[in-house]
Amino acid sequence: MSNEPAVRVRVVIHGRVQGVGFRYSCADMADDSAVSGWVRNRPDGTVEAVFEGSRDAVAAAVAWCAHGPAYAAVSGVETSDEQVEGLSGFRIP
């Protein structure tokens, strides 16, 4: 394991991202990548996620969001760096 400090990124994904299995696919990807955080649908039709983990793992999770699962049609991804909270596990609230 690396001594690299963890990072945290909040992501808002735009496009056809609700009703296509985005949250569940995202949770599977995060579990496979050892990324902690959460993902949820927002009332405006976007999906919001927070990823915490190693810089490389979080970057890979953010990159995955640019395409999402097979039936998603992502039109944009907004990211913002945040203070690490020390989350463990990944959930869909």
CSV table of N, CA, C and O in Angstrom, one decimal:
chain,number,residue,atom,x,y,z
A,1,MET,N,0.8,-1.2,0.0
A,1,MET,CA,0.0,0.0,0.0
A,1,MET,C,0.9,1.2,0.0
A,1,MET,O,1.9,1.3,0.6
A,2,SER,N,0.4,2.2,-0.6
A,2,SER,CA,1.1,3.5,-0.7
A,2,SER,C,0.7,4.4,0.5
A,2,SER,O,-0.3,4.3,1.2
A,3,ASN,N,1.7,5.3,0.8
A,3,ASN,CA,1.4,6.3,1.9
A,3,ASN,C,0.8,7.6,1.3
A,3,ASN,O,0.8,8.6,2.0
A,4,GLU,N,0.5,7.5,0.0
A,4,GLU,CA,-0.1,8.7,-0.6
A,4,GLU,C,-1.4,9.1,0.1
A,4,GLU,O,-2.2,8.2,0.5
A,5,PRO,N,-1.6,10.4,0.4
A,5,PRO,CA,-2.8,10.8,1.1
A,5,PRO,C,-4.0,10.6,0.2
A,5,PRO,O,-3.9,10.7,-1.0
A,6,ALA,N,-5.1,10.4,0.9
A,6,ALA,CA,-6.4,10.2,0.1
A,6,ALA,C,-6.8,11.6,-0.4
A,6,ALA,O,-6.5,12.6,0.1
A,7,VAL,N,-7.7,11.5,-1.5
A,7,VAL,CA,-8.3,12.7,-2.0
A,7,VAL,C,-9.8,12.4,-2.1
A,7,VAL,O,-10.3,11.3,-1.9
A,8,ARG,N,-10.5,13.5,-2.2
A,8,ARG,CA,-12.0,13.5,-2.3
A,8,ARG,C,-12.5,14.4,-3.4
A,8,ARG,O,-12.0,15.5,-3.5
A,9,VAL,N,-13.3,13.8,-4.3
A,9,VAL,CA,-13.9,14.6,-5.4
A,9,VAL,C,-15.4,14.4,-5.4
A,9,VAL,O,-15.9,13.3,-5.3
A,10,ARG,N,-16.1,15.5,-5.6
A,10,ARG,CA,-17.6,15.5,-5.8
A,10,ARG,C,-17.8,15.6,-7.3
A,10,ARG,O,-17.2,16.4,-8.0
A,11,VAL,N,-18.7,14.8,-7.8
A,11,VAL,CA,-19.0,14.7,-9.2
A,11,VAL,C,-20.5,14.9,-9.5
A,11,VAL,O,-21.3,14.3,-8.7
A,12,VAL,N,-20.9,15.7,-10.4
A,12,VAL,CA,-22.2,15.8,-10.9
A,12,VAL,C,-22.3,15.4,-12.3
A,12,VAL,O,-21.5,16.0,-13.2
A,13,ILE,N,-23.1,14.4,-12.7
A,13,ILE,CA,-23.1,13.9,-14.0
A,13,ILE,C,-24.4,14.3,-14.7
A,13,ILE,O,-25.5,14.1,-14.1
A,14,HIS,N,-24.3,14.8,-15.9
A,14,HIS,CA,-25.5,15.3,-16.6
A,14,HIS,C,-25.7,14.4,-17.8
A,14,HIS,O,-24.8,13.7,-18.3
A,15,GLY,N,-27.0,14.4,-18.3
A,15,GLY,CA,-27.4,13.6,-19.4
A,15,GLY,C,-28.5,12.7,-19.1
A,15,GLY,O,-29.2,12.9,-18.1
A,16,ARG,N,-28.6,11.6,-19.8
A,16,ARG,CA,-29.6,10.5,-19.5
A,16,ARG,C,-28.9,9.6,-18.5
A,16,ARG,O,-28.2,8.6,-18.9
A,17,VAL,N,-29.0,9.9,-17.3
A,17,VAL,CA,-28.2,9.2,-16.2
A,17,VAL,C,-29.1,8.7,-15.1
A,17,VAL,O,-28.6,8.0,-14.2
A,18,GLN,N,-30.4,8.9,-15.2
A,18,GLN,CA,-31.3,8.3,-14.2
A,18,GLN,C,-32.2,7.3,-14.9
A,18,GLN,O,-32.6,7.5,-16.1
A,19,GLY,N,-32.5,6.2,-14.3
A,19,GLY,CA,-33.3,5.1,-14.9
A,19,GLY,C,-32.5,4.2,-15.8
A,19,GLY,O,-33.1,3.5,-16.5
A,20,VAL,N,-31.2,4.3,-15.7
A,20,VAL,CA,-30.3,3.5,-16.6
A,20,VAL,C,-29.4,2.6,-15.8
A,20,VAL,O,-28.4,2.1,-16.3
A,21,GLY,N,-29.6,2.5,-14.5
A,21,GLY,CA,-28.7,1.7,-13.6
A,21,GLY,C,-27.4,2.4,-13.3
A,21,GLY,O,-26.4,1.7,-12.8
A,22,PHE,N,-27.4,3.7,-13.4
A,22,PHE,CA,-26.1,4.5,-13.2
A,22,PHE,C,-25.6,4.3,-11.7
A,22,PHE,O,-24.4,4.0,-11.5
A,23,ARG,N,-26.5,4.5,-10.7
A,23,ARG,CA,-26.1,4.4,-9.3
A,23,ARG,C,-25.5,3.0,-9.0
A,23,ARG,O,-24.5,2.9,-8.3
A,24,TYR,N,-26.2,2.0,-9.4
A,24,TYR,CA,-25.8,0.6,-9.1
A,24,TYR,C,-24.5,0.2,-9.8
A,24,TYR,O,-23.6,-0.4,-9.2
A,25,SER,N,-24.4,0.6,-11.0
A,25,SER,CA,-23.1,0.4,-11.8
A,25,SER,C,-22.0,1.2,-11.1
A,25,SER,O,-20.9,0.7,-11.0
A,26,CYS,N,-22.3,2.4,-10.7
A,26,CYS,CA,-21.3,3.2,-10.1
A,26,CYS,C,-20.8,2.6,-8.8
A,26,CYS,O,-19.6,2.5,-8.5
A,27,ALA,N,-21.7,2.1,-8.0
A,27,ALA,CA,-21.4,1.4,-6.7
A,27,ALA,C,-20.5,0.2,-6.9
A,27,ALA,O,-19.6,0.0,-6.2
A,28,ASP,N,-20.9,-0.6,-7.9
A,28,ASP,CA,-20.1,-1.8,-8.3
A,28,ASP,C,-18.7,-1.4,-8.7
A,28,ASP,O,-17.7,-2.0,-8.2
A,29,MET,N,-18.6,-0.3,-9.5
A,29,MET,CA,-17.3,0.1,-10.0
A,29,MET,C,-16.4,0.6,-8.8
A,29,MET,O,-15.3,0.3,-8.6
A,30,ALA,N,-17.1,1.4,-7.9
A,30,ALA,CA,-16.4,1.9,-6.7
A,30,ALA,C,-15.9,0.8,-5.8
A,30,ALA,O,-14.8,0.8,-5.3
A,31,ASP,N,-16.8,-0.2,-5.6
A,31,ASP,CA,-16.4,-1.4,-4.7
A,31,ASP,C,-15.2,-2.1,-5.3
A,31,ASP,O,-14.2,-2.4,-4.6
A,32,ASP,N,-15.2,-2.3,-6.7
A,32,ASP,CA,-14.1,-3.0,-7.3
A,32,ASP,C,-12.8,-2.2,-7.3
A,32,ASP,O,-11.7,-2.7,-7.4
A,33,SER,N,-12.9,-0.8,-7.2
A,33,SER,CA,-11.8,0.1,-7.3
A,33,SER,C,-11.3,0.5,-5.9
A,33,SER,O,-10.4,1.3,-5.8
A,34,ALA,N,-11.9,0.0,-4.8
A,34,ALA,CA,-11.6,0.3,-3.4
A,34,ALA,C,-11.7,1.8,-3.2
A,34,ALA,O,-10.9,2.5,-2.6
A,35,VAL,N,-12.8,2.4,-3.8
A,35,VAL,CA,-13.1,3.8,-3.6
A,35,VAL,C,-14.3,3.9,-2.6
A,35,VAL,O,-15.2,3.2,-2.8
A,36,SER,N,-14.2,4.8,-1.7
A,36,SER,CA,-15.3,5.0,-0.7
A,36,SER,C,-16.1,6.2,-1.2
A,36,SER,O,-15.7,7.0,-2.0
A,37,GLY,N,-17.4,6.3,-0.6
A,37,GLY,CA,-18.2,7.4,-0.9
A,37,GLY,C,-19.6,7.1,-1.1
A,37,GLY,O,-20.1,6.1,-0.5
A,38,TRP,N,-20.3,7.8,-1.9
A,38,TRP,CA,-21.8,7.6,-2.2
A,38,TRP,C,-22.2,8.1,-3.5
A,38,TRP,O,-21.4,8.9,-4.1
A,39,VAL,N,-23.4,7.7,-4.0
A,39,VAL,CA,-23.9,8.2,-5.3
A,39,VAL,C,-25.4,8.3,-5.1
A,39,VAL,O,-26.1,7.4,-4.4
A,40,ARG,N,-26.0,9.3,-5.6
A,40,ARG,CA,-27.5,9.5,-5.5
A,40,ARG,C,-28.0,10.3,-6.7
A,40,ARG,O,-27.3,11.0,-7.4
A,41,ASN,N,-29.3,10.0,-7.0
A,41,ASN,CA,-30.0,10.8,-8.0
A,41,ASN,C,-30.4,12.2,-7.4
A,41,ASN,O,-30.7,12.3,-6.2
A,42,ARG,N,-30.4,13.2,-8.2
A,42,ARG,CA,-30.8,14.5,-7.8
A,42,ARG,C,-32.1,14.9,-8.5
A,42,ARG,O,-32.4,14.4,-9.5
A,43,PRO,N,-32.9,15.8,-7.8
A,43,PRO,CA,-34.2,16.1,-8.4
A,43,PRO,C,-34.1,16.7,-9.8
A,43,PRO,O,-35.1,16.7,-10.5
A,44,ASP,N,-33.0,17.3,-10.1
A,44,ASP,CA,-32.9,18.0,-11.4
A,44,ASP,C,-32.5,17.0,-12.6
A,44,ASP,O,-32.3,17.4,-13.7
A,45,GLY,N,-32.5,15.7,-12.3
A,45,GLY,CA,-32.2,14.7,-13.3
A,45,GLY,C,-30.7,14.3,-13.4
A,45,GLY,O,-30.4,13.5,-14.2
A,46,THR,N,-29.9,15.0,-12.7
A,46,THR,CA,-28.5,14.6,-12.7
A,46,THR,C,-28.2,13.5,-11.6
A,46,THR,O,-29.1,13.2,-10.8
A,47,VAL,N,-27.0,13.0,-11.6
A,47,VAL,CA,-26.5,12.1,-10.6
A,47,VAL,C,-25.3,12.7,-9.9
A,47,VAL,O,-24.5,13.3,-10.6
A,48,GLU,N,-25.3,12.7,-8.6
A,48,GLU,CA,-24.2,13.2,-7.8
A,48,GLU,C,-23.5,12.1,-7.1
A,48,GLU,O,-24.1,11.2,-6.6
A,49,ALA,N,-22.2,12.2,-7.1
A,49,ALA,CA,-21.4,11.2,-6.4
A,49,ALA,C,-20.2,11.8,-5.7
A,49,ALA,O,-19.7,12.9,-6.1
A,50,VAL,N,-19.7,11.2,-4.6
A,50,VAL,CA,-18.5,11.6,-3.9
A,50,VAL,C,-17.6,10.4,-3.9
A,50,VAL,O,-18.1,9.3,-3.5
A,51,PHE,N,-16.4,10.6,-4.3
A,51,PHE,CA,-15.4,9.5,-4.3
A,51,PHE,C,-14.2,9.9,-3.4
A,51,PHE,O,-13.7,11.0,-3.5
A,52,GLU,N,-13.8,9.0,-2.5
A,52,GLU,CA,-12.6,9.2,-1.7
A,52,GLU,C,-11.7,8.0,-1.8
A,52,GLU,O,-12.2,6.8,-1.9
A,53,GLY,N,-10.4,8.2,-1.9
A,53,GLY,CA,-9.5,7.1,-2.0
A,53,GLY,C,-8.2,7.7,-2.5
A,53,GLY,O,-7.9,8.9,-2.5
A,54,SER,N,-7.4,6.8,-3.1
A,54,SER,CA,-6.1,7.2,-3.6
A,54,SER,C,-6.4,8.1,-4.9
A,54,SER,O,-7.4,8.0,-5.5
A,55,ARG,N,-5.4,8.9,-5.2
A,55,ARG,CA,-5.6,9.8,-6.3
A,55,ARG,C,-5.9,9.0,-7.6
A,55,ARG,O,-6.8,9.4,-8.3
A,56,ASP,N,-5.2,7.9,-7.8
A,56,ASP,CA,-5.4,7.2,-9.1
A,56,ASP,C,-6.8,6.5,-9.1
A,56,ASP,O,-7.4,6.5,-10.1
A,57,ALA,N,-7.2,5.9,-8.0
A,57,ALA,CA,-8.5,5.3,-7.9
A,57,ALA,C,-9.6,6.3,-8.1
A,57,ALA,O,-10.6,6.0,-8.8
A,58,VAL,N,-9.5,7.4,-7.5
A,58,VAL,CA,-10.5,8.5,-7.6
A,58,VAL,C,-10.6,9.0,-9.0
A,58,VAL,O,-11.6,9.2,-9.6
A,59,ALA,N,-9.4,9.2,-9.6
A,59,ALA,CA,-9.3,9.7,-11.0
A,59,ALA,C,-10.0,8.7,-11.9
A,59,ALA,O,-10.7,9.0,-12.9
A,60,ALA,N,-9.8,7.4,-11.7
A,60,ALA,CA,-10.4,6.3,-12.5
A,60,ALA,C,-11.9,6.3,-12.3
A,60,ALA,O,-12.7,6.2,-13.3
A,61,ALA,N,-12.4,6.6,-11.1
A,61,ALA,CA,-13.8,6.6,-10.9
A,61,ALA,C,-14.5,7.8,-11.6
A,61,ALA,O,-15.5,7.7,-12.2
A,62,VAL,N,-13.8,8.9,-11.5
A,62,VAL,CA,-14.3,10.1,-12.2
A,62,VAL,C,-14.3,9.9,-13.7
A,62,VAL,O,-15.3,10.2,-14.4
A,63,ALA,N,-13.3,9.3,-14.2
A,63,ALA,CA,-13.2,9.0,-15.7
A,63,ALA,C,-14.4,8.0,-16.1
A,63,ALA,O,-15.0,8.2,-17.1
A,64,TRP,N,-14.7,7.0,-15.2
A,64,TRP,CA,-15.8,6.1,-15.5
A,64,TRP,C,-17.1,6.9,-15.6
A,64,TRP,O,-17.9,6.6,-16.5
A,65,CYS,N,-17.3,7.9,-14.8
A,65,CYS,CA,-18.5,8.7,-14.8
A,65,CYS,C,-18.7,9.4,-16.2
A,65,CYS,O,-19.9,9.8,-16.5
A,66,ALA,N,-17.7,9.6,-16.9
A,66,ALA,CA,-17.8,10.3,-18.2
A,66,ALA,C,-18.6,9.5,-19.3
A,66,ALA,O,-19.0,10.0,-20.3
A,67,HIS,N,-18.7,8.1,-19.0
A,67,HIS,CA,-19.5,7.3,-19.9
A,67,HIS,C,-20.5,6.5,-19.2
A,67,HIS,O,-21.6,6.3,-19.7
A,68,GLY,N,-20.3,6.1,-17.9
A,68,GLY,CA,-21.2,5.4,-17.1
A,68,GLY,C,-21.6,4.0,-17.7
A,68,GLY,O,-20.8,3.5,-18.5
A,69,PRO,N,-22.7,3.4,-17.3
A,69,PRO,CA,-23.1,2.1,-17.8
A,69,PRO,C,-23.6,2.2,-19.2
A,69,PRO,O,-23.8,3.3,-19.8
A,70,ALA,N,-23.9,1.0,-19.8
A,70,ALA,CA,-24.3,0.9,-21.2
A,70,ALA,C,-25.4,1.8,-21.7
A,70,ALA,O,-25.3,2.4,-22.7
A,71,TYR,N,-26.5,2.0,-20.9
A,71,TYR,CA,-27.6,2.7,-21.4
A,71,TYR,C,-27.6,4.2,-21.0
A,71,TYR,O,-28.5,4.9,-21.3
A,72,ALA,N,-26.6,4.6,-20.3
A,72,ALA,CA,-26.4,6.0,-20.0
A,72,ALA,C,-26.0,6.8,-21.2
A,72,ALA,O,-25.4,6.3,-22.1
A,73,ALA,N,-26.3,8.1,-21.3
A,73,ALA,CA,-25.8,9.0,-22.3
A,73,ALA,C,-25.4,10.3,-21.6
A,73,ALA,O,-26.1,11.2,-21.3
A,74,VAL,N,-24.1,10.2,-21.2
A,74,VAL,CA,-23.5,11.3,-20.4
A,74,VAL,C,-23.2,12.5,-21.3
A,74,VAL,O,-22.5,12.4,-22.3
A,75,SER,N,-23.7,13.7,-20.9
A,75,SER,CA,-23.4,14.9,-21.7
A,75,SER,C,-22.5,15.8,-21.0
A,75,SER,O,-22.0,16.8,-21.6
A,76,GLY,N,-22.1,15.6,-19.8
A,76,GLY,CA,-21.2,16.4,-19.1
A,76,GLY,C,-20.9,15.9,-17.7
A,76,GLY,O,-21.8,15.3,-17.1
A,77,VAL,N,-19.7,16.3,-17.1
A,77,VAL,CA,-19.4,15.9,-15.8
A,77,VAL,C,-18.7,17.1,-15.1
A,77,VAL,O,-17.7,17.6,-15.7
A,78,GLU,N,-19.2,17.5,-14.0
A,78,GLU,CA,-18.6,18.6,-13.2
A,78,GLU,C,-17.9,18.0,-12.0
A,78,GLU,O,-18.5,17.1,-11.4
A,79,THR,N,-16.7,18.5,-11.7
A,79,THR,CA,-16.0,17.9,-10.6
A,79,THR,C,-15.6,19.1,-9.7
A,79,THR,O,-15.3,20.2,-10.1
A,80,SER,N,-15.5,18.8,-8.4
A,80,SER,CA,-14.9,19.7,-7.4
A,80,SER,C,-14.2,19.0,-6.4
A,80,SER,O,-14.7,18.0,-5.9
A,81,ASP,N,-13.0,19.4,-6.0
A,81,ASP,CA,-12.2,18.8,-5.0
A,81,ASP,C,-12.7,19.3,-3.6
A,81,ASP,O,-13.2,20.4,-3.5
A,82,GLU,N,-12.7,18.3,-2.7
A,82,GLU,CA,-13.2,18.6,-1.3
A,82,GLU,C,-12.3,18.1,-0.3
A,82,GLU,O,-11.4,17.3,-0.6
A,83,GLN,N,-12.5,18.5,0.9
A,83,GLN,CA,-11.7,18.0,2.1
A,83,GLN,C,-12.1,16.5,2.3
A,83,GLN,O,-13.3,16.2,2.4
A,84,VAL,N,-11.1,15.7,2.5
A,84,VAL,CA,-11.3,14.3,2.8
A,84,VAL,C,-12.0,14.1,4.2
A,84,VAL,O,-11.7,14.8,5.1
A,85,GLU,N,-13.1,13.3,4.2
A,85,GLU,CA,-13.8,13.0,5.5
A,85,GLU,C,-13.5,11.7,6.1
A,85,GLU,O,-13.9,11.4,7.2
A,86,GLY,N,-12.7,10.8,5.4
A,86,GLY,CA,-12.4,9.5,5.9
A,86,GLY,C,-13.5,8.5,5.8
A,86,GLY,O,-13.7,7.7,6.7
A,87,LEU,N,-14.3,8.6,4.7
A,87,LEU,CA,-15.4,7.7,4.5
A,87,LEU,C,-14.9,6.3,4.3
A,87,LEU,O,-13.8,6.0,3.9
A,88,SER,N,-15.7,5.3,4.7
A,88,SER,CA,-15.4,3.9,4.4
A,88,SER,C,-16.6,3.2,3.8
A,88,SER,O,-17.7,3.5,4.1
A,89,GLY,N,-16.3,2.4,2.8
A,89,GLY,CA,-17.4,1.8,2.0
A,89,GLY,C,-18.0,2.7,1.0
A,89,GLY,O,-17.7,3.9,1.0
A,90,PHE,N,-18.9,2.2,0.2
A,90,PHE,CA,-19.6,2.9,-0.8
A,90,PHE,C,-21.1,2.6,-0.7
A,90,PHE,O,-21.5,1.5,-0.5
A,91,ARG,N,-21.9,3.7,-0.7
A,91,ARG,CA,-23.3,3.4,-0.5
A,91,ARG,C,-24.2,4.2,-1.5
A,91,ARG,O,-23.7,5.2,-2.1
A,92,ILE,N,-25.4,3.8,-1.6
A,92,ILE,CA,-26.5,4.6,-2.3
A,92,ILE,C,-27.5,5.0,-1.3
A,92,ILE,O,-28.3,4.2,-0.9
A,93,PRO,N,-27.4,6.3,-0.9
A,93,PRO,CA,-28.4,6.7,0.2
A,93,PRO,C,-29.8,6.7,-0.3
A,93,PRO,O,-30.1,6.8,-1.5
